[in-house]
PDB file of C-alpha atoms in Angstrom:
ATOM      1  CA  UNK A  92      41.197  10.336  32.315  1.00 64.00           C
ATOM      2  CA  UNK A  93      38.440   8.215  33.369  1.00 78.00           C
ATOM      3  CA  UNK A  94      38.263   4.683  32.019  1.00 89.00           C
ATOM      4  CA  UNK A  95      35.036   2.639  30.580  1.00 94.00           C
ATOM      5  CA  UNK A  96      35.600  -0.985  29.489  1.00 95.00           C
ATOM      6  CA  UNK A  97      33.155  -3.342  27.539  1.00 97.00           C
ATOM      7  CA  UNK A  98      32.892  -7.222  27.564  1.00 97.00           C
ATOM      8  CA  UNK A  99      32.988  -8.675  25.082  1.00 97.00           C
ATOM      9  CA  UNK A 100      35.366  -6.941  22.617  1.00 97.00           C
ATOM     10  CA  UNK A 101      33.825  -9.403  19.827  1.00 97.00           C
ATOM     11  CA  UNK A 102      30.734 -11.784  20.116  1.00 97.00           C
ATOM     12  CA  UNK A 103      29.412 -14.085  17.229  1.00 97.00           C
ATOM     13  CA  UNK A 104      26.423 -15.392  18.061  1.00 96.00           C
ATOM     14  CA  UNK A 105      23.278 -17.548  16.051  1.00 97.00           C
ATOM     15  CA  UNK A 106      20.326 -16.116  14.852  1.00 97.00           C
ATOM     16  CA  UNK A 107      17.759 -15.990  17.220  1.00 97.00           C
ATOM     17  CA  UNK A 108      19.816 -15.769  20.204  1.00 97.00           C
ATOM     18  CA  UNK A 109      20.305 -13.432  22.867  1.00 97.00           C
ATOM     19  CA  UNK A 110      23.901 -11.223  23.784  1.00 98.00           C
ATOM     20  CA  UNK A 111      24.550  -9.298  26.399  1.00 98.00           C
ATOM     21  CA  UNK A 112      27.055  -7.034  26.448  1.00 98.00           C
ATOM     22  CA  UNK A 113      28.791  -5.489  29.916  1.00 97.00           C
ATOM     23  CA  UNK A 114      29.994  -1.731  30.322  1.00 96.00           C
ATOM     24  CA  UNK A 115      32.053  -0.836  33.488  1.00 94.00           C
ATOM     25  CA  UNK A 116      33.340   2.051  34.759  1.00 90.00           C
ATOM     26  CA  UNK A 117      36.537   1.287  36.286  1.00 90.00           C
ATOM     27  CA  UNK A 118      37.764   4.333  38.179  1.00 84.00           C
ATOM     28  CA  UNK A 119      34.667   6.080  38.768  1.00 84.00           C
ATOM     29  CA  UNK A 120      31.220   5.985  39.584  1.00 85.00           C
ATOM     30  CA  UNK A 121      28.722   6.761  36.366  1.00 83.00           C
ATOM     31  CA  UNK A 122      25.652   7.782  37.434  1.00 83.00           C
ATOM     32  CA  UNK A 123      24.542   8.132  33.955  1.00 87.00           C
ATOM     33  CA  UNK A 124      25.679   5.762  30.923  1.00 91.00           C
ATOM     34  CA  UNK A 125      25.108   6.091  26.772  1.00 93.00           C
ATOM     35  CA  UNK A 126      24.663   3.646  24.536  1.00 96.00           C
ATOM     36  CA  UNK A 127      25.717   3.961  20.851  1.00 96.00           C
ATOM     37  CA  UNK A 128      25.525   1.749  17.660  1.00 97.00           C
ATOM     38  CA  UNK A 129      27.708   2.144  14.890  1.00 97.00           C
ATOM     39  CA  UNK A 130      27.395   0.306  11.234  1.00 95.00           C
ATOM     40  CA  UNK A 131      30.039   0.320   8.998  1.00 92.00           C
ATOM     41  CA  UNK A 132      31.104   3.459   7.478  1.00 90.00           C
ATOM     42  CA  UNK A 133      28.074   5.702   9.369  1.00 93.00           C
ATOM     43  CA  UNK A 134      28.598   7.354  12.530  1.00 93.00           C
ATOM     44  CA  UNK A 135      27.201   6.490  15.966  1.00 94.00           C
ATOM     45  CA  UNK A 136      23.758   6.912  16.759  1.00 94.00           C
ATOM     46  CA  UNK A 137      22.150   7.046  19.946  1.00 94.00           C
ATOM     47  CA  UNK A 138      20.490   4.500  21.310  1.00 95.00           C
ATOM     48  CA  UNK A 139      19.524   4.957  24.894  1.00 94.00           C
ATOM     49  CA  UNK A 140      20.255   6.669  27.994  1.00 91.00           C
ATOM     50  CA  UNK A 141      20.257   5.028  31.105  1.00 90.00           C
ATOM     51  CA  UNK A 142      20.662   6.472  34.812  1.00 86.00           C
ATOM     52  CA  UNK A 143      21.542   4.269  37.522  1.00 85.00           C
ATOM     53  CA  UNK A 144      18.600   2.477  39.214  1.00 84.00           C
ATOM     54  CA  UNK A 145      16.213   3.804  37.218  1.00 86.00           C
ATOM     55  CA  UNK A 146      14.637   2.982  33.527  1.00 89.00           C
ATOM     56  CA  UNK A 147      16.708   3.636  30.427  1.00 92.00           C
ATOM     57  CA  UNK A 148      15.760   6.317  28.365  1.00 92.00           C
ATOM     58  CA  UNK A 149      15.430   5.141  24.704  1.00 94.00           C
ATOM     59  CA  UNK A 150      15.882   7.050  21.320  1.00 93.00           C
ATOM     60  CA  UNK A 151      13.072   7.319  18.891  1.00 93.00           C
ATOM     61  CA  UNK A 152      12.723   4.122  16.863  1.00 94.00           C
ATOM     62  CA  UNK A 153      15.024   2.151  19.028  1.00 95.00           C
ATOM     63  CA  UNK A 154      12.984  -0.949  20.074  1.00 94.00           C
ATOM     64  CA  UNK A 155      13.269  -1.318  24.153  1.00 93.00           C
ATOM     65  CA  UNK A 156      12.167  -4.944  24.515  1.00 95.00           C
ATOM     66  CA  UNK A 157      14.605  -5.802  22.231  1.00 96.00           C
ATOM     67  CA  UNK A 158      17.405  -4.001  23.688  1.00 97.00           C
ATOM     68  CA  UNK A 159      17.250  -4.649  27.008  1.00 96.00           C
ATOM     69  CA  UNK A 160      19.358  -2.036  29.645  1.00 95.00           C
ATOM     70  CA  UNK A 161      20.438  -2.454  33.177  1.00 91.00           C
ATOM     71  CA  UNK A 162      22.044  -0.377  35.119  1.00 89.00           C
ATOM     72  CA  UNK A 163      21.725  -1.979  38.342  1.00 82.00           C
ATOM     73  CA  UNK A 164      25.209  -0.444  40.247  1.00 89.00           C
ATOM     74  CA  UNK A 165      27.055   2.775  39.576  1.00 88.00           C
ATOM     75  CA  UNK A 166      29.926   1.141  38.159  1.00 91.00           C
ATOM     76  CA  UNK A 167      28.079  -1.217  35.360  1.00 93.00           C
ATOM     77  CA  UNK A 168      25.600  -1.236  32.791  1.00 94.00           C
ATOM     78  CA  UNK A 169      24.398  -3.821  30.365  1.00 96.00           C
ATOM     79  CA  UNK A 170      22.683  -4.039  26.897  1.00 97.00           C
ATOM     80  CA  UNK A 171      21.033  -7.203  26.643  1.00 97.00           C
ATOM     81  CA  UNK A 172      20.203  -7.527  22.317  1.00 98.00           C
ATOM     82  CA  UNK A 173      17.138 -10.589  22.834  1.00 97.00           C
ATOM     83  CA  UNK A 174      16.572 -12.576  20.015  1.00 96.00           C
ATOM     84  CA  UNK A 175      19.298 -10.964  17.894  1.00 97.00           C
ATOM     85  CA  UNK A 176      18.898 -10.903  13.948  1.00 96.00           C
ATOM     86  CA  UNK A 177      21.917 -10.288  11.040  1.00 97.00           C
ATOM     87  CA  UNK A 178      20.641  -7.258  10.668  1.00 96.00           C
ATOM     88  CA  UNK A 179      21.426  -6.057  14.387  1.00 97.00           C
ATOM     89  CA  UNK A 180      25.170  -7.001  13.445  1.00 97.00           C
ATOM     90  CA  UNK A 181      26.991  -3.638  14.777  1.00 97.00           C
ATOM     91  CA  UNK A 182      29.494  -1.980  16.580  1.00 98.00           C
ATOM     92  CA  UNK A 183      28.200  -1.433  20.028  1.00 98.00           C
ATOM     93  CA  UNK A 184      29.832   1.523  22.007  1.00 98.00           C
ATOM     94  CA  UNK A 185      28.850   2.835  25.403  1.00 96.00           C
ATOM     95  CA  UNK A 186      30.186   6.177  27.513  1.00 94.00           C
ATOM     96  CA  UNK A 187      29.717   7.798  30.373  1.00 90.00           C
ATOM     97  CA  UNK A 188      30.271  11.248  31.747  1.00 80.00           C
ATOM     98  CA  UNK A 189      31.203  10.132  35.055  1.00 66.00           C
ATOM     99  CA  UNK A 190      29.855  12.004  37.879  1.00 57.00           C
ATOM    100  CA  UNK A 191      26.811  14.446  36.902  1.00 50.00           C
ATOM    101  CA  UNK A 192      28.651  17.662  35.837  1.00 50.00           C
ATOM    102  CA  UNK A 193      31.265  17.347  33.812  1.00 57.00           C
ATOM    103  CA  UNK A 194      32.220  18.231  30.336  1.00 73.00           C
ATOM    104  CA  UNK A 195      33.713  14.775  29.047  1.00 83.00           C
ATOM    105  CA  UNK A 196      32.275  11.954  28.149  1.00 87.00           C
ATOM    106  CA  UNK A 197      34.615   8.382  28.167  1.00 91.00           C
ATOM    107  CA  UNK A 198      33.780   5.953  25.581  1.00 95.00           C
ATOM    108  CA  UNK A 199      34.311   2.331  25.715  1.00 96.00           C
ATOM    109  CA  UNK A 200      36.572   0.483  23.516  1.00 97.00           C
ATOM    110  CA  UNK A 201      33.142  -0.895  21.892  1.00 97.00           C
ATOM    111  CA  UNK A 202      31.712  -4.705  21.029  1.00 98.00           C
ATOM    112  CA  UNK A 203      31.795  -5.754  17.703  1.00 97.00           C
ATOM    113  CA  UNK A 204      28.425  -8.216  17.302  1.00 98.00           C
ATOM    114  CA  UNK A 205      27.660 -10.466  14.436  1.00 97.00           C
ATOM    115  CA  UNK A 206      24.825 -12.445  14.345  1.00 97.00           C
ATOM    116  CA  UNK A 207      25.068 -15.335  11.492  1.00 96.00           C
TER     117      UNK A 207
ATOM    118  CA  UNK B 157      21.346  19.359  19.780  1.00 52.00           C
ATOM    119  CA  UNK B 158      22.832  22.367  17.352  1.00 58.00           C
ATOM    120  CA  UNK B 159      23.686  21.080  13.498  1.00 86.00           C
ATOM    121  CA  UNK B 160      27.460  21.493  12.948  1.00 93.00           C
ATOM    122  CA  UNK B 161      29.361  20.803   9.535  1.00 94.00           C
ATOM    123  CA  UNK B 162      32.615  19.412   8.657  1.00 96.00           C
ATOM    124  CA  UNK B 163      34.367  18.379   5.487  1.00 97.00           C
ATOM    125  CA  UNK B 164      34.493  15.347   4.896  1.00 96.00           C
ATOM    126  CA  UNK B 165      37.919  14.313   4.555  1.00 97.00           C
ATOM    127  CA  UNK B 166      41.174  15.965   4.766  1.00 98.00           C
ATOM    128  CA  UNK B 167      44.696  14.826   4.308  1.00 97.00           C
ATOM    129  CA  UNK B 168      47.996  15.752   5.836  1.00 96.00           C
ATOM    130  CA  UNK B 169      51.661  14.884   5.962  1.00 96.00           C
ATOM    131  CA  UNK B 170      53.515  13.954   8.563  1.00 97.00           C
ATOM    132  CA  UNK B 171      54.734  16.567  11.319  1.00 96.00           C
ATOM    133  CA  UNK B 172      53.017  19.327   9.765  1.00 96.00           C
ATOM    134  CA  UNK B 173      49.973  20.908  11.161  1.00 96.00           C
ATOM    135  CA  UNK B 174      46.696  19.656  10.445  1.00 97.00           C
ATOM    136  CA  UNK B 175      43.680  22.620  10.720  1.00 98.00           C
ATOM    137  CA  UNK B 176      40.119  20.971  11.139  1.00 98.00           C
ATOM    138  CA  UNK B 177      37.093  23.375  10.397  1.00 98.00           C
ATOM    139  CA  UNK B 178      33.887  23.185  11.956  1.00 97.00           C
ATOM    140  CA  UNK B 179      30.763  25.499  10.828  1.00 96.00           C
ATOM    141  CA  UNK B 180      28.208  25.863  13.569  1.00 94.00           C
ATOM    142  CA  UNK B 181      25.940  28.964  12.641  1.00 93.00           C
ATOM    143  CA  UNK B 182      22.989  27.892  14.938  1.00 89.00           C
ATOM    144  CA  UNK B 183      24.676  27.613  18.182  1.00 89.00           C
ATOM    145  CA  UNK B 184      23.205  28.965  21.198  1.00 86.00           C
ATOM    146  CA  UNK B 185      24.921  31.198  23.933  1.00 85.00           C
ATOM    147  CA  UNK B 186      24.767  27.850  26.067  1.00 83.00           C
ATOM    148  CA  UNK B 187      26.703  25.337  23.408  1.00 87.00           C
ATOM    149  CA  UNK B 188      30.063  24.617  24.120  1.00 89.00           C
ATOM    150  CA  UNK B 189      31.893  22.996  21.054  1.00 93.00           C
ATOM    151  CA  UNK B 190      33.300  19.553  21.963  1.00 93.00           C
ATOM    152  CA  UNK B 191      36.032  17.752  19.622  1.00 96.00           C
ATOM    153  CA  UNK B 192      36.316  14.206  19.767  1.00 96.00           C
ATOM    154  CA  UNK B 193      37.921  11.475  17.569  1.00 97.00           C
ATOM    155  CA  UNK B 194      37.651   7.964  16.511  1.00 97.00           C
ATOM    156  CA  UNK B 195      40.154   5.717  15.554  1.00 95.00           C
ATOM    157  CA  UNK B 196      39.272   2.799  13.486  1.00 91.00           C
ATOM    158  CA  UNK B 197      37.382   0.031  15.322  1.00 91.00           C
ATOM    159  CA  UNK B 198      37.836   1.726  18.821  1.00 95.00           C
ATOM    160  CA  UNK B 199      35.082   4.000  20.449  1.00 96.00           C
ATOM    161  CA  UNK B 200      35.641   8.091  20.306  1.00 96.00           C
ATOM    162  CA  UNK B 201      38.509   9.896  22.679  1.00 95.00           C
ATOM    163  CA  UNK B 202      37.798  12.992  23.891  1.00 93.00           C
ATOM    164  CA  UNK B 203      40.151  15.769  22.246  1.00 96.00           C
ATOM    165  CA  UNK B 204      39.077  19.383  23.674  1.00 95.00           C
ATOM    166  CA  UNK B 205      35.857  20.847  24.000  1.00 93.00           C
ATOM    167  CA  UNK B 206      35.720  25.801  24.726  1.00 93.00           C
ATOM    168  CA  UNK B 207      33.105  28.078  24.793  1.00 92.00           C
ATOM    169  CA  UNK B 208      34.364  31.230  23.876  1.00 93.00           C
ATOM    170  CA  UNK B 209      38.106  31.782  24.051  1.00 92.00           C
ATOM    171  CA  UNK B 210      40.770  29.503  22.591  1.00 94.00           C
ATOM    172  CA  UNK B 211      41.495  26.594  24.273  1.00 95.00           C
ATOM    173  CA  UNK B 212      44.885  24.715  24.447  1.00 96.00           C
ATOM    174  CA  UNK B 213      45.715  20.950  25.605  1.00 93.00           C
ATOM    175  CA  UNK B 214      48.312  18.533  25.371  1.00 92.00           C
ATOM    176  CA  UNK B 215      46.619  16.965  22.124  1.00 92.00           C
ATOM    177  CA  UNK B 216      45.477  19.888  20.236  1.00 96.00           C
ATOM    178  CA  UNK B 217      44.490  23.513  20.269  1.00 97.00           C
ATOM    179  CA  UNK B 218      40.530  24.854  19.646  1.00 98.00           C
ATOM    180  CA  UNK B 219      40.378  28.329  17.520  1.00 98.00           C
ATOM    181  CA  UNK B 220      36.987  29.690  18.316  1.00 97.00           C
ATOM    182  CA  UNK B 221      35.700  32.158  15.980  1.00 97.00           C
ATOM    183  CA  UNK B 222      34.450  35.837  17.678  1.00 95.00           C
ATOM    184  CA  UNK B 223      30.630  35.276  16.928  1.00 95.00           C
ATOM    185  CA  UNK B 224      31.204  31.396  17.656  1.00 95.00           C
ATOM    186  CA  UNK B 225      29.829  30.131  14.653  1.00 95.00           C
ATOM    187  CA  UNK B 226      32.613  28.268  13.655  1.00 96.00           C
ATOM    188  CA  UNK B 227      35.570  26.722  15.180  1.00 97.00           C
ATOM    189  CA  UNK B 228      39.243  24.782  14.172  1.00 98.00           C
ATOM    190  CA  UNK B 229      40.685  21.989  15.401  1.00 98.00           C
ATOM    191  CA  UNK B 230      44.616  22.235  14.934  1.00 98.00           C
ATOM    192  CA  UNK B 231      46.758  19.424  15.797  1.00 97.00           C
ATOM    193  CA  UNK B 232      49.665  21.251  15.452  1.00 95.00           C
ATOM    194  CA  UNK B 233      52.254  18.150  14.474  1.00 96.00           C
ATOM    195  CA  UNK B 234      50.173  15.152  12.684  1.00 96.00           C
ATOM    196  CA  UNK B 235      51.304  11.973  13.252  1.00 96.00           C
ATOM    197  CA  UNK B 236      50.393   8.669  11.486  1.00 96.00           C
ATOM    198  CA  UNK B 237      48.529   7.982  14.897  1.00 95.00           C
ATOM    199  CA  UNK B 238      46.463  10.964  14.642  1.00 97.00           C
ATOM    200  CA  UNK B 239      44.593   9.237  11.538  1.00 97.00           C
ATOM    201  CA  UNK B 240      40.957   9.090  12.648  1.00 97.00           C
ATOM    202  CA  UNK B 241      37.589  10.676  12.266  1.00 97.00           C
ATOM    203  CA  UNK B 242      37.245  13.819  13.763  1.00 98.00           C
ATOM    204  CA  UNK B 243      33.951  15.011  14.904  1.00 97.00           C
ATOM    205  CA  UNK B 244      32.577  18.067  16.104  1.00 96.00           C
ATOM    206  CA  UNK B 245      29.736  18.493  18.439  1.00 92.00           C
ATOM    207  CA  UNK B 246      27.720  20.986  20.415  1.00 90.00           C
ATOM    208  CA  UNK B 247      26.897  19.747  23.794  1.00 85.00           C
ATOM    209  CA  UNK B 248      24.478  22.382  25.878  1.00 75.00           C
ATOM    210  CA  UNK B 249      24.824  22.202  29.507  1.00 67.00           C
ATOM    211  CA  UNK B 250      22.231  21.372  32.483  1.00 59.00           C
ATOM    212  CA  UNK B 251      19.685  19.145  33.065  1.00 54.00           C
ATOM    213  CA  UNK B 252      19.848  15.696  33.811  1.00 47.00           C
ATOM    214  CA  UNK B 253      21.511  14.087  31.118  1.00 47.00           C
ATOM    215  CA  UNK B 254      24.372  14.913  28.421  1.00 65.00           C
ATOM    216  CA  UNK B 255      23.479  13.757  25.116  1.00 77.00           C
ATOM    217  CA  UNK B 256      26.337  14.002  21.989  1.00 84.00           C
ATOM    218  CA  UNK B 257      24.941  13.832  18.877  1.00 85.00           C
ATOM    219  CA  UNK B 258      27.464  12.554  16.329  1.00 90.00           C
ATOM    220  CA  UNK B 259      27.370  14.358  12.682  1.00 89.00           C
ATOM    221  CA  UNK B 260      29.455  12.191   9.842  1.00 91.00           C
ATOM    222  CA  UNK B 261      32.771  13.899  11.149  1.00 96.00           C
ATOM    223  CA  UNK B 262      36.274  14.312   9.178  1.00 98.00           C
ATOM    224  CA  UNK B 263      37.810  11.812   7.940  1.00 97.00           C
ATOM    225  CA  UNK B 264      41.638  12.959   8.380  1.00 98.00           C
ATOM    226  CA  UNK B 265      44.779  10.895   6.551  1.00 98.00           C
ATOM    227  CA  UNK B 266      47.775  11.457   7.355  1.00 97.00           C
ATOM    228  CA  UNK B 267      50.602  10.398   4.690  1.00 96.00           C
ATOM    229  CA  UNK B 268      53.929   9.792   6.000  1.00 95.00           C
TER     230      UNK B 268
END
């Protein structure tokens, strides 16, 4: 199967501070990539959508000038979280379905963020 | 995106097999019923997704009920590996973009 890696696996970071976080597509070309957040114990939610050179799509209450997506090539897409706060501590996971057509979609391994 | 239901938790032992409901009564005729799992602190893995007919894979085997509103995951020997949440989504095809929309899933033990 198709595989999706994410940099950094873990990231502590200060109050106040920005994180980005990378998503790659290693053996194919994702025209389209998802990003999820997970807290602990709840399932993943939706975040935003983003298609490659064009705007990210963002779910309803998700704040898009504080998470910031790029997805500038067809092989990587970021999440930039500006001006992070404790409460934006999460799992971050993102996926892709790979070439526009298929069935499956390949999830990341995910980025653990704490903000202090 | 359809509303599906699951238990919340199961448990199993070891090598036997493990049958995961699903209830989807609102699906469309375009849904298709996509399984996937989570293991803890990793992102979901894809187990097996059908439409209509029973579907069979290397990691598990989809049992689609005739009017499609409801479906079974069955791993058929549980291992301490297959400890995970299970979750069951309906995922429409066409248009631009392919949106899952995770439910609360199953949380399955397995005891050895």
């Amino acid at each position: 199967g198709a595989v999706v890696s994410q940099h950094p696996s873990r990231v502590i970071c200060k109050s106040g501070t920005s994180v980005k976080i990378e998503c790659r597509s290693l053996d194919f070309q994702a025209t389209t990539m998802f990003w999820y957040r997970q807290f602990p114990k709840q399932s993943l939610m939706l975040m935003a959508t983003s298609n490659e050179g064009s705007k990210a799509t963002y779910e309803q209450g998700v704040e898009k000038d504080k998470f910031l997506i790029n997805h500038a090539s067809l092989t990587l897409s970021t999440l930039t979280v500006t001006s992070a706060h404790p409460e934006d501590s999460s799992f971050y996971i993102c996926s892709s379905d790979g070439t526009s057509g298929t069935d499956t979609q390949y999830f990341g391994p995910g980025t653990r963020l704490t903000v202090l | 995106d359809a509303k599906t239901t699951q238990p919340n938790s199961m448990e199993s032992n070891e090598e036997e097999p493990v049958h995961l409901p699903c209830n989807h009564s609102t699906i469309s005729g375009t849904d298709y019923i996509h399984w996937y799992r989570q293991l803890p602190s990793q992102g979901p893995e894809y187990v097996i997704h059908g439409l209509t007919s029973n579907v069979n894979n290397r990691m598990a085997s989809l049992a689609i009920a005739e009017d499609r509103k409801s479906s079974t995951l069955i791993l058929h020997r549980a291992t301490l590996r297959d400890a995970a949440v299970y979750y069951c989504i309906l995922k429409s095809r066409g248009g631009s973009n392919y949106k899952l929309t995770f439910g609360k899933g199953t949380l399955l033990t397995v005891n050895p």
